[in-house]
Tab-separated table of C-alpha atoms and ligand atoms in Angstrom:
chain	number	residue	atom	x	y	z
A	84	MET	CA	28.670	148.461	121.890
A	85	ALA	CA	31.792	149.424	119.986
A	86	GLU	CA	32.570	147.075	117.144
A	87	ARG	CA	35.371	144.667	117.936
A	88	LYS	CA	37.691	142.988	115.501
A	89	LEU	CA	38.550	139.320	115.251
A	90	PHE	CA	41.542	137.899	113.415
A	91	ILE	CA	41.546	134.125	112.850
A	92	LYS	CA	44.488	132.227	111.420
A	93	THR	CA	43.678	128.697	110.306
A	94	TYR	CA	46.122	125.787	110.096
A	95	GLY	CA	45.561	122.142	109.173
A	96	CYS	CA	42.706	120.460	107.387
A	97	GLN	CA	39.445	121.615	105.805
A	98	MET	CA	37.566	120.898	109.000
A	99	ASN	CA	39.528	123.658	110.660
A	100	VAL	CA	38.497	125.981	107.814
A	101	TYR	CA	34.862	125.121	108.514
A	102	ASP	CA	35.342	125.507	112.273
A	103	SER	CA	37.004	128.909	111.813
A	104	GLU	CA	34.010	130.064	109.824
A	105	ARG	CA	31.653	128.890	112.581
A	106	MET	CA	33.807	130.542	115.272
A	107	ALA	CA	33.780	133.838	113.371
A	108	GLU	CA	29.998	133.581	113.089
A	109	ALA	CA	29.635	132.786	116.799
A	110	MET	CA	31.722	135.846	117.677
A	111	GLY	CA	29.822	137.889	115.098
A	112	VAL	CA	26.760	137.544	117.319
A	113	GLN	CA	28.876	139.120	120.091
A	114	GLY	CA	29.595	142.159	117.914
A	115	TYR	CA	32.870	141.032	116.361
A	116	VAL	CA	33.700	141.627	112.710
A	117	THR	CA	36.586	139.766	111.098
A	118	THR	CA	39.759	141.498	110.002
A	119	ASP	CA	42.628	140.142	107.914
A	120	ARG	CA	45.191	142.080	109.938
A	121	ALA	CA	46.453	140.728	113.251
A	122	ASP	CA	47.688	144.179	114.333
A	123	ASP	CA	44.181	145.547	113.945
A	124	ALA	CA	42.453	142.914	116.077
A	125	ASP	CA	40.951	142.923	119.574
A	126	LEU	CA	40.830	139.135	119.594
A	127	ILE	CA	43.209	136.792	117.783
A	128	LEU	CA	42.411	133.100	117.422
A	129	LEU	CA	44.863	130.556	116.076
A	130	ASN	CA	42.941	127.503	114.883
A	131	THR	CA	45.695	124.940	115.086
A	132	CYS	CA	46.764	121.521	113.782
A	133	HIS	CA	48.632	118.817	115.702
A	134	ILE	CA	49.041	116.257	112.938
A	135	ARG	CA	52.829	116.592	112.542
A	136	GLU	CA	55.467	118.101	114.798
A	137	LYS	CA	56.128	120.995	112.423
A	138	ALA	CA	52.460	121.979	112.372
A	139	ALA	CA	52.350	122.108	116.158
A	140	GLU	CA	55.644	123.992	116.500
A	141	LYS	CA	54.470	126.682	114.068
A	142	VAL	CA	51.867	127.679	116.620
A	143	TYR	CA	54.440	128.534	119.261
A	144	SER	CA	56.544	130.638	116.910
A	145	GLU	CA	53.419	132.473	115.766
A	146	LEU	CA	52.403	133.083	119.393
A	147	GLY	CA	55.896	134.462	120.061
A	148	ARG	CA	55.331	137.057	117.335
A	149	LEU	CA	51.775	137.866	118.376
A	150	LYS	CA	52.642	138.570	121.995
A	151	GLU	CA	54.489	141.709	120.816
A	152	LEU	CA	51.135	143.087	119.637
A	153	LYS	CA	49.936	143.063	123.226
A	154	LEU	CA	52.526	145.710	124.074
A	155	ALA	CA	50.930	148.099	121.587
A	156	ASN	CA	47.364	147.074	122.452
A	157	PRO	CA	46.856	145.921	126.063
A	158	GLN	CA	43.183	145.193	125.249
A	159	LEU	CA	44.201	142.468	122.809
A	160	LYS	CA	43.212	138.916	123.769
A	161	ILE	CA	44.853	135.849	122.235
A	162	GLY	CA	43.258	132.418	121.965
A	163	VAL	CA	44.373	129.011	120.743
A	164	ALA	CA	41.720	126.737	119.237
A	165	GLY	CA	41.854	123.471	117.313
A	166	CYS	CA	43.870	120.292	117.730
A	167	VAL	CA	46.961	121.719	119.472
A	168	ALA	CA	44.608	123.269	122.019
A	169	GLN	CA	42.999	119.865	122.589
A	170	ALA	CA	46.288	117.975	122.745
A	171	GLU	CA	48.346	120.360	124.862
A	172	GLY	CA	45.726	122.267	126.867
A	173	ALA	CA	47.133	124.216	129.802
A	174	GLU	CA	50.693	123.556	128.610
A	175	ILE	CA	50.103	126.255	125.975
A	176	MET	CA	49.459	128.938	128.596
A	177	ARG	CA	52.507	127.790	130.525
A	178	ARG	CA	54.741	128.011	127.465
A	179	GLN	CA	53.245	131.294	126.290
A	180	PRO	CA	51.711	133.420	129.057
A	181	ALA	CA	50.341	135.895	126.482
A	182	VAL	CA	47.655	133.308	125.654
A	183	ASP	CA	44.315	134.142	127.294
A	184	LEU	CA	42.134	131.265	126.189
A	185	VAL	CA	42.505	127.690	124.978
A	186	VAL	CA	39.519	125.971	123.371
A	187	GLY	CA	39.305	122.463	121.906
A	188	PRO	CA	37.569	121.587	118.602
A	189	GLN	CA	34.460	120.199	120.348
A	190	SER	CA	34.046	123.165	122.714
A	191	TYR	CA	34.111	126.288	120.583
A	192	HIS	CA	30.376	126.909	121.048
A	193	ARG	CA	31.530	128.180	124.466
A	194	LEU	CA	33.734	130.888	122.935
A	195	PRO	CA	31.338	133.773	123.674
A	196	GLU	CA	31.329	133.071	127.443
A	197	MET	CA	35.071	132.405	127.386
A	198	GLU	CA	35.672	135.736	125.673
A	199	ALA	CA	33.557	137.545	128.284
A	200	LYS	CA	35.651	135.922	131.001
A	201	VAL	CA	39.018	136.870	129.486
A	202	ARG	CA	37.773	140.444	128.927
A	203	LYS	CA	37.606	140.632	132.721
A	204	GLY	CA	41.243	139.646	132.923
A	205	ALA	CA	40.891	135.932	133.722
A	206	LYS	CA	42.221	132.994	131.703
A	207	SER	CA	39.867	130.427	130.222
A	208	GLN	CA	40.354	126.849	129.104
A	209	GLU	CA	37.787	124.416	127.651
A	210	THR	CA	39.381	121.190	126.525
A	211	GLU	CA	37.247	118.515	128.180
A	212	PHE	CA	35.085	116.740	125.628
A	213	PRO	CA	31.701	118.304	126.458
A	214	GLU	CA	28.523	116.265	126.985
A	215	GLU	CA	26.560	118.510	124.680
A	216	ASP	CA	26.942	118.701	120.896
A	217	LYS	CA	28.460	122.025	119.858
A	218	PHE	CA	26.238	122.134	116.767
A	219	ASP	CA	23.163	122.254	118.995
A	220	HIS	CA	24.541	125.266	120.852
A	221	LEU	CA	26.050	127.407	118.128
A	222	ALA	CA	23.931	130.398	117.094
A	223	ALA	CA	22.063	130.136	113.777
A	224	ARG	CA	24.330	130.842	110.815
A	225	PRO	CA	23.936	134.310	109.270
A	226	LYS	CA	22.112	134.758	105.960
A	227	ALA	CA	24.731	136.961	104.301
A	228	VAL	CA	25.709	136.175	100.718
A	229	ARG	CA	28.920	134.174	100.494
A	230	GLY	CA	31.256	132.517	97.961
A	231	PRO	CA	30.154	129.677	95.670
A	232	THR	CA	31.936	126.821	97.489
A	233	ALA	CA	31.510	125.728	101.083
A	234	PHE	CA	32.633	123.042	103.477
A	235	LEU	CA	30.027	121.377	105.663
A	236	THR	CA	31.025	119.103	108.537
A	237	VAL	CA	28.797	116.020	108.664
A	238	GLN	CA	30.928	113.653	110.717
A	239	GLU	CA	33.643	114.234	113.252
A	240	GLY	CA	36.114	112.223	115.224
A	241	CYS	CA	37.771	108.912	114.543
A	242	ASP	CA	37.601	105.442	116.083
A	243	LYS	CA	40.231	103.922	113.804
A	244	PHE	CA	43.367	104.647	115.812
A	245	CYS	CA	46.005	104.376	113.127
A	246	ALA	CA	49.241	103.932	115.069
A	247	PHE	CA	50.734	107.227	113.859
A	248	CYS	CA	47.773	109.548	114.221
A	249	VAL	CA	46.671	112.088	116.853
A	250	VAL	CA	43.212	112.725	115.405
A	251	PRO	CA	41.296	110.171	117.542
A	252	TYR	CA	42.720	111.957	120.600
A	253	THR	CA	42.228	115.540	119.420
A	254	ARG	CA	38.800	115.182	117.809
A	255	GLY	CA	37.382	112.412	119.963
A	256	ALA	CA	35.054	109.539	119.092
A	257	GLU	CA	33.181	109.234	115.800
A	258	MET	CA	29.994	111.266	115.739
A	259	SER	CA	27.591	111.903	112.857
A	260	ARG	CA	25.295	114.909	112.636
A	261	PRO	CA	21.618	114.159	111.932
A	262	ALA	CA	20.769	114.320	108.222
A	263	ASP	CA	17.902	116.803	108.670
A	264	ARG	CA	20.253	119.345	110.272
A	265	ILE	CA	22.743	118.934	107.461
A	266	LEU	CA	20.040	119.318	104.818
A	267	THR	CA	18.806	122.514	106.482
A	268	GLU	CA	22.329	123.912	106.692
A	269	ALA	CA	22.945	122.977	103.049
A	270	ARG	CA	19.716	124.666	101.879
A	271	ASP	CA	20.682	127.803	103.780
A	272	LEU	CA	24.132	127.778	102.184
A	273	VAL	CA	22.572	127.444	98.733
A	274	GLU	CA	20.301	130.414	99.477
A	275	ARG	CA	23.434	132.378	100.327
A	276	GLY	CA	24.949	131.660	96.901
A	277	VAL	CA	26.746	128.348	97.446
A	278	ARG	CA	26.787	126.006	94.445
A	279	GLU	CA	29.242	123.383	95.621
A	280	ILE	CA	29.351	121.713	99.027
A	281	THR	CA	32.191	119.534	100.265
A	282	LEU	CA	30.998	117.256	103.057
A	283	LEU	CA	33.647	116.909	105.722
A	284	GLY	CA	34.513	114.232	108.206
A	285	GLN	CA	37.669	112.653	109.585
A	286	ASN	CA	36.113	109.437	108.270
A	287	VAL	CA	33.354	110.974	106.264
A	288	ASN	CA	32.211	107.696	104.742
A	289	ALA	CA	31.630	106.262	108.221
A	290	TYR	CA	28.750	108.778	108.321
A	291	ASN	CA	25.655	107.162	109.876
A	292	GLY	CA	23.307	110.082	110.499
A	293	HIS	CA	21.142	108.956	107.549
A	294	ASP	CA	19.508	105.504	107.328
A	295	ALA	CA	21.337	104.920	104.059
A	296	GLY	CA	24.702	106.271	105.223
A	297	LEU	CA	26.749	108.805	103.300
A	298	ALA	CA	25.295	107.651	99.974
A	299	GLY	CA	21.815	108.342	101.364
A	300	LEU	CA	22.845	111.798	102.522
A	301	ILE	CA	24.390	112.587	99.137
A	302	GLY	CA	21.197	111.439	97.408
A	303	ALA	CA	19.109	113.736	99.619
A	304	LEU	CA	21.453	116.692	99.069
A	305	ALA	CA	21.375	116.126	95.315
A	306	LYS	CA	17.645	116.993	95.381
A	307	ILE	CA	18.366	120.570	96.496
A	308	ASP	CA	17.734	122.918	93.554
A	309	GLY	CA	20.617	125.271	92.965
A	310	LEU	CA	23.174	122.966	94.534
A	311	ALA	CA	25.236	121.911	91.534
A	312	ARG	CA	28.108	119.948	93.002
A	313	ILE	CA	28.770	117.630	95.917
A	314	ARG	CA	32.130	116.364	97.148
A	315	TYR	CA	33.228	114.608	100.323
A	316	THR	CA	36.472	114.125	102.190
A	317	THR	CA	38.280	112.309	103.833
A	318	SER	CA	37.193	108.769	103.232
A	319	HIS	CA	38.705	105.617	104.672
A	320	PRO	CA	39.089	102.606	102.351
A	321	ASN	CA	37.337	100.298	104.830
A	322	ASP	CA	34.198	102.447	104.846
A	323	MET	CA	33.689	102.636	101.059
A	324	ASP	CA	30.453	100.654	100.823
A	325	ALA	CA	28.688	99.446	97.677
A	326	ALA	CA	26.049	102.206	97.817
A	327	LEU	CA	28.687	104.930	97.961
A	328	ILE	CA	30.623	103.395	95.094
A	329	ALA	CA	27.387	103.171	93.094
A	330	ALA	CA	26.661	106.858	93.816
A	331	HIS	CA	29.821	107.743	91.910
A	332	GLY	CA	28.222	106.185	88.855
A	333	GLY	CA	24.632	107.247	89.440
A	334	CYS	CA	24.628	110.717	90.991
A	335	ASP	CA	25.390	113.494	88.482
A	336	LYS	CA	26.033	116.041	91.192
A	337	LEU	CA	28.692	113.921	92.869
A	338	MET	CA	31.963	115.091	91.332
A	339	PRO	CA	34.438	112.637	89.745
A	340	TYR	CA	37.166	113.107	92.328
A	341	LEU	CA	37.949	110.991	95.363
A	342	HIS	CA	40.536	111.415	98.076
A	343	LEU	CA	41.195	107.884	99.309
A	344	PRO	CA	44.301	107.710	101.517
A	345	VAL	CA	46.190	104.424	101.703
A	346	GLN	CA	49.371	105.593	103.538
A	347	SER	CA	51.568	102.697	102.411
A	348	GLY	CA	51.725	99.917	99.809
A	349	SER	CA	53.417	97.423	102.116
A	350	ASP	CA	51.169	94.954	103.943
A	351	ARG	CA	53.695	94.649	106.742
A	352	ILE	CA	53.648	98.408	107.302
A	353	LEU	CA	49.869	98.684	106.845
A	354	LYS	CA	49.514	96.117	109.619
A	355	ALA	CA	51.959	97.986	111.871
A	356	MET	CA	49.993	101.159	111.127
A	357	ASN	CA	46.762	99.431	112.221
A	358	ARG	CA	45.128	100.344	108.923
A	359	LYS	CA	43.147	97.070	108.857
A	360	HIS	CA	43.398	96.663	105.081
A	361	THR	CA	46.012	95.355	102.672
A	362	ALA	CA	47.464	96.838	99.509
A	363	GLU	CA	45.524	94.260	97.525
A	364	THR	CA	42.129	95.124	99.069
A	365	TYR	CA	42.840	98.784	98.353
A	366	LEU	CA	43.707	98.045	94.710
A	367	ARG	CA	40.533	95.948	94.280
A	368	LEU	CA	38.531	98.796	95.806
A	369	VAL	CA	40.046	101.248	93.339
A	370	GLU	CA	39.022	98.880	90.535
A	371	ARG	CA	35.409	98.834	91.749
A	372	ILE	CA	35.319	102.618	92.036
A	373	ARG	CA	36.722	103.020	88.539
A	374	ALA	CA	34.208	100.505	87.200
A	375	ALA	CA	31.437	102.748	88.593
A	376	ARG	CA	33.037	105.979	87.367
A	377	PRO	CA	35.835	105.353	84.838
A	378	ASP	CA	37.060	108.959	84.644
A	379	ILE	CA	37.265	109.496	88.419
A	380	LEU	CA	40.417	111.277	89.538
A	381	LEU	CA	41.971	109.669	92.588
A	382	SER	CA	43.960	111.376	95.269
A	383	GLY	CA	45.772	109.911	98.264
A	384	ASP	CA	47.894	110.439	101.355
A	385	PHE	CA	51.197	108.679	101.972
A	386	ILE	CA	53.550	108.427	104.897
A	387	VAL	CA	57.188	107.458	104.284
A	388	GLY	CA	59.565	106.356	107.006
A	389	PHE	CA	56.981	104.863	109.345
A	390	PRO	CA	58.843	102.946	112.119
A	391	GLY	CA	60.112	99.651	110.697
A	392	GLU	CA	59.762	100.707	107.045
A	393	ALA	CA	62.556	99.057	105.060
A	394	GLU	CA	63.573	99.867	101.508
A	395	ALA	CA	61.460	96.931	100.236
A	396	ASP	CA	58.380	98.313	102.025
A	397	PHE	CA	58.952	101.676	100.445
A	398	GLU	CA	59.314	99.999	97.036
A	399	ALA	CA	55.910	98.388	97.604
A	400	THR	CA	54.459	101.872	98.123
A	401	MET	CA	56.054	103.044	94.849
A	402	GLU	CA	54.591	99.984	93.131
A	403	LEU	CA	51.103	100.678	94.479
A	404	VAL	CA	51.346	104.286	93.291
A	405	ARG	CA	52.352	103.088	89.816
A	406	GLU	CA	49.380	100.717	89.761
A	407	VAL	CA	46.797	103.214	90.930
A	408	ASN	CA	48.075	106.199	88.955
A	409	TYR	CA	46.942	109.137	91.097
A	410	GLY	CA	45.797	112.465	89.700
A	411	GLN	CA	46.948	114.222	92.826
A	412	ALA	CA	48.375	113.260	96.218
A	413	TYR	CA	49.889	114.376	99.504
A	414	SER	CA	52.934	112.722	100.999
A	415	PHE	CA	54.658	113.221	104.308
A	416	LYS	CA	57.628	112.052	106.301
A	417	TYR	CA	56.453	110.157	109.333
A	418	SER	CA	56.403	112.475	112.328
A	419	SER	CA	56.467	110.925	115.776
A	420	ARG	CA	53.495	112.164	117.819
A	421	PRO	CA	53.484	111.978	121.595
A	422	GLY	CA	50.914	109.538	122.970
A	423	THR	CA	50.468	107.518	119.756
A	424	PRO	CA	51.570	103.848	119.672
A	425	ALA	CA	54.148	104.291	116.887
A	426	ALA	CA	55.977	107.024	118.779
A	427	GLU	CA	57.504	104.369	121.063
A	428	ARG	CA	58.945	102.317	118.212
A	429	GLU	CA	62.387	102.418	116.656
A	430	GLN	CA	62.485	105.298	114.200
A	431	VAL	CA	63.714	105.334	110.593
A	432	ALA	CA	66.779	107.543	110.011
A	433	GLU	CA	65.997	111.073	108.864
A	434	ASP	CA	68.093	110.860	105.666
A	435	ALA	CA	66.293	107.665	104.586
A	436	LYS	CA	62.963	109.442	105.128
A	437	SER	CA	64.084	112.432	103.067
A	438	ASP	CA	65.394	110.253	100.285
A	439	ARG	CA	62.166	108.218	100.083
A	440	LEU	CA	59.970	111.280	100.222
A	441	ALA	CA	61.862	112.853	97.304
A	442	ARG	CA	61.501	109.690	95.197
A	443	LEU	CA	57.801	109.304	96.005
A	444	GLN	CA	57.058	112.948	95.353
A	445	ALA	CA	58.863	112.825	92.003
A	446	LEU	CA	56.648	109.902	90.958
A	447	LEU	CA	53.441	111.510	92.264
A	448	SER	CA	54.306	114.759	90.566
A	449	ARG	CA	54.840	112.977	87.217
A	450	GLN	CA	51.425	111.374	87.617
A	451	GLN	CA	49.809	114.692	88.518
A	452	HIS	CA	51.255	116.356	85.464
A	453	ALA	CA	50.292	113.473	83.194
A	454	ALA	CA	46.708	113.778	84.502
A	455	GLN	CA	46.769	117.523	83.813
A	456	GLU	CA	48.240	117.019	80.311
A	457	ALA	CA	45.504	114.485	79.575
A	458	MET	CA	42.931	117.252	80.081
A	459	ILE	CA	44.275	119.328	77.181
A	460	GLY	CA	41.707	119.562	74.390
A	461	ARG	CA	38.889	118.306	76.617
A	462	GLU	CA	35.774	120.276	77.477
A	463	VAL	CA	34.898	120.506	81.154
A	464	ASP	CA	32.444	122.394	83.339
A	465	VAL	CA	34.193	124.938	85.524
A	466	LEU	CA	32.625	126.494	88.615
A	467	PHE	CA	34.173	129.947	88.862
A	468	GLU	CA	35.235	131.055	92.325
A	469	LYS	CA	37.230	134.276	92.119
A	470	PRO	CA	39.158	136.685	89.901
A	471	GLY	CA	42.590	135.488	88.769
A	472	ARG	CA	45.883	137.378	88.760
A	473	LEU	CA	45.472	138.793	85.249
A	474	THR	CA	42.945	141.373	84.047
A	475	ASN	CA	39.612	139.813	83.058
A	476	GLN	CA	40.760	136.465	84.387
A	477	MET	CA	38.606	134.160	86.498
A	478	VAL	CA	39.674	131.034	88.363
A	479	GLY	CA	37.513	128.069	89.171
A	480	LYS	CA	37.549	124.291	89.495
A	481	SER	CA	36.655	121.519	87.130
A	482	GLY	CA	34.763	118.487	88.400
A	483	TYR	CA	38.169	116.801	88.772
A	484	LEU	CA	39.189	119.574	91.168
A	485	HIS	CA	41.738	120.981	88.757
A	486	ALA	CA	42.140	124.742	89.120
A	487	VAL	CA	41.283	126.270	85.735
A	488	HIS	CA	41.904	129.877	84.769
A	489	VAL	CA	40.133	131.542	81.896
A	490	THR	CA	40.572	135.056	80.500
A	491	GLY	CA	37.855	137.189	78.958
A	492	SER	CA	34.948	134.805	79.516
A	493	GLY	CA	32.796	137.412	81.255
A	494	ALA	CA	31.987	134.847	83.967
A	495	VAL	CA	31.354	135.922	87.552
A	496	PRO	CA	31.898	133.868	90.731
A	497	GLY	CA	29.214	131.189	90.978
A	498	ASP	CA	28.875	130.721	87.213
A	499	ILE	CA	29.409	127.268	85.772
A	500	ALA	CA	30.655	127.394	82.197
A	501	ARG	CA	31.783	124.951	79.559
A	502	ILE	CA	35.532	125.411	79.085
A	503	ARG	CA	38.006	123.909	76.639
A	504	ILE	CA	41.359	123.140	78.256
A	505	LEU	CA	44.271	124.670	76.341
A	506	ARG	CA	47.371	124.219	78.483
A	507	SER	CA	48.661	122.552	81.623
A	508	GLU	CA	50.695	124.734	83.960
A	509	ALA	CA	52.539	124.015	87.216
A	510	ASN	CA	49.472	123.491	89.425
A	511	SER	CA	46.615	124.592	87.226
A	512	LEU	CA	45.100	124.450	83.757
A	513	ALA	CA	44.433	127.267	81.313
A	514	GLY	CA	41.217	127.170	79.305
A	515	GLU	CA	38.925	129.161	77.037
A	516	ALA	CA	35.192	129.635	77.187
A	517	LEU	CA	33.194	127.923	74.435
A	518	ALA	CA	31.102	130.376	72.449
B	1578	LIG	N1	41.228	110.955	108.414
B	1578	LIG	C1	42.036	111.036	107.313
B	1578	LIG	C2	43.238	111.943	107.399
B	1578	LIG	C3	43.799	112.380	108.668
B	1578	LIG	S1	45.263	113.300	108.719
B	1578	LIG	C4	42.433	109.640	106.911
B	1578	LIG	O1	42.145	108.681	107.534
B	1578	LIG	O2	43.069	109.492	105.911
B	1578	LIG	C5	45.782	113.573	107.082
B	1578	LIG	C6	46.984	112.827	106.697
B	1578	LIG	O3	48.106	113.207	107.471
B	1578	LIG	C7	46.895	111.338	106.880
B	1578	LIG	O4	46.191	110.707	105.860
B	1578	LIG	C8	48.341	110.934	106.917
B	1578	LIG	O5	48.845	110.680	105.639
B	1578	LIG	C9	49.036	112.175	107.480
B	1578	LIG	N2	49.510	111.947	108.846
B	1578	LIG	C10	48.771	111.675	109.931
B	1578	LIG	N3	49.561	111.488	111.007
B	1578	LIG	C11	50.838	111.638	110.584
B	1578	LIG	C12	52.111	111.543	111.214
B	1578	LIG	N4	52.229	111.236	112.500
B	1578	LIG	N5	53.212	111.771	110.462
B	1578	LIG	C13	53.107	112.063	109.150
B	1578	LIG	N6	51.932	112.150	108.506
B	1578	LIG	C14	50.805	111.950	109.209
B	1579	LIG	FE1	43.992	109.350	111.688
B	1579	LIG	FE2	43.661	106.892	110.786
B	1579	LIG	FE3	41.622	108.158	111.907
B	1579	LIG	FE4	42.503	108.937	109.552
B	1579	LIG	S1	41.589	106.929	110.004
B	1579	LIG	S2	42.010	110.252	111.269
B	1579	LIG	S3	44.702	108.589	109.689
B	1579	LIG	S4	43.497	107.517	112.927
B	1580	LIG	FE1	45.225	118.803	111.974
B	1580	LIG	FE2	43.301	118.366	113.668
B	1580	LIG	FE3	42.763	118.516	111.086
B	1580	LIG	S1	45.349	117.575	113.810
B	1580	LIG	S2	44.633	117.696	110.186
B	1580	LIG	S3	43.533	120.151	112.344
B	1580	LIG	S4	41.811	117.157	112.555
């Protein structure tokens, strides 16, 4: 069979990155090799994100460009995967007839049969939530050597139904993978050269596939020789239990970085968002986490301009940010998503949203840079991932997830080395290897 080429473009969150890898592997069994050029491909998959309007719209403009490639190569097939596929289904093929297949995030184990069908000239859509678990039906992962960091999905879906969010609809109900499967997959990744695993879930700390929850899973993973670092994302404040907090103090392999979204600092808005926690409970939680691991670097997500957000609510968010002092954070203007409860409510004016976002981002950026500056002169372990832009330069991450670049250390990807931080730059740190 002639070798076929697959081009995958990934949008959205880390789980899509993981899914794209699994889709490429599933198609690899069918004789596909990946290419980084769309114009070279026999099959193009867009693994899409529906979280904000802009993310979803990007897909249609990309499809508009890609359809031109079909003129040059009539054999080319185009597929849409991920959360836009789940949310919009057949609508995608109506809007863009060049699309051959549409596959939701819980159905991509069916890609091989779907591809065979579209090769025969038919269209194929799989966006019902299937009875079976895709992980039980995907082919075994290949043994090929790979980079030193990997994502590993342990939990999927969300039962929280925040009023703004599409994820419970696109990813479905909460589901945890059994711990033994995860441990096997992790051991295989380590054999392939992985030294750091980031456990993924939409509510990763709601993980219940181990008797002792996510903390239990982390403890079991920490026993794998050769696995040096463990991270997890994204956690929900209401699922941070005592055992998980304690793991941040007791497990050396669990890195001192935690993404803990709060969305808003106003109790009125948190209630309207259906977050089921207050600003105060979040702040007390942060205190407990910092008591367990004083140097932990906290990250968060924020939405400004949620329906009903007044200036005073926004000020409460600014106040919470000042109190927590984040090392890093993401912030977004509220984007109305069809089918979610908040979409029906009276919207905040666009210029107020822009103004608040600029103020919040200025504050978060000051905090990020202060956290980076505070690293200068400190010694940290860096896991090197890839060559940098300069000759003899390598880039890696510290335990705090800061990107660190080092010149002339002689390190290769996968090495962990003790590095002294010399400078803070826009979004990274510069360091030198200790003799
Ligand atoms: N499960 C994770 C994150 C899901 S989406 C959690 O609970 O935190 C990632 C982030 O996108 C969210 O934390 C939120 O800040 C943002 N987001 C989600 N829906 C949004 C919307 N409709 N408009 C703007 N931002 C949104
Ligand atoms: Fe979306 Fe809320 Fe679920 Fe996170 S917890 S995925 S923000 S509904
Ligand atoms: Fe986007 Fe779906 Fe992830 S909507 S953020 S790709 S779960």
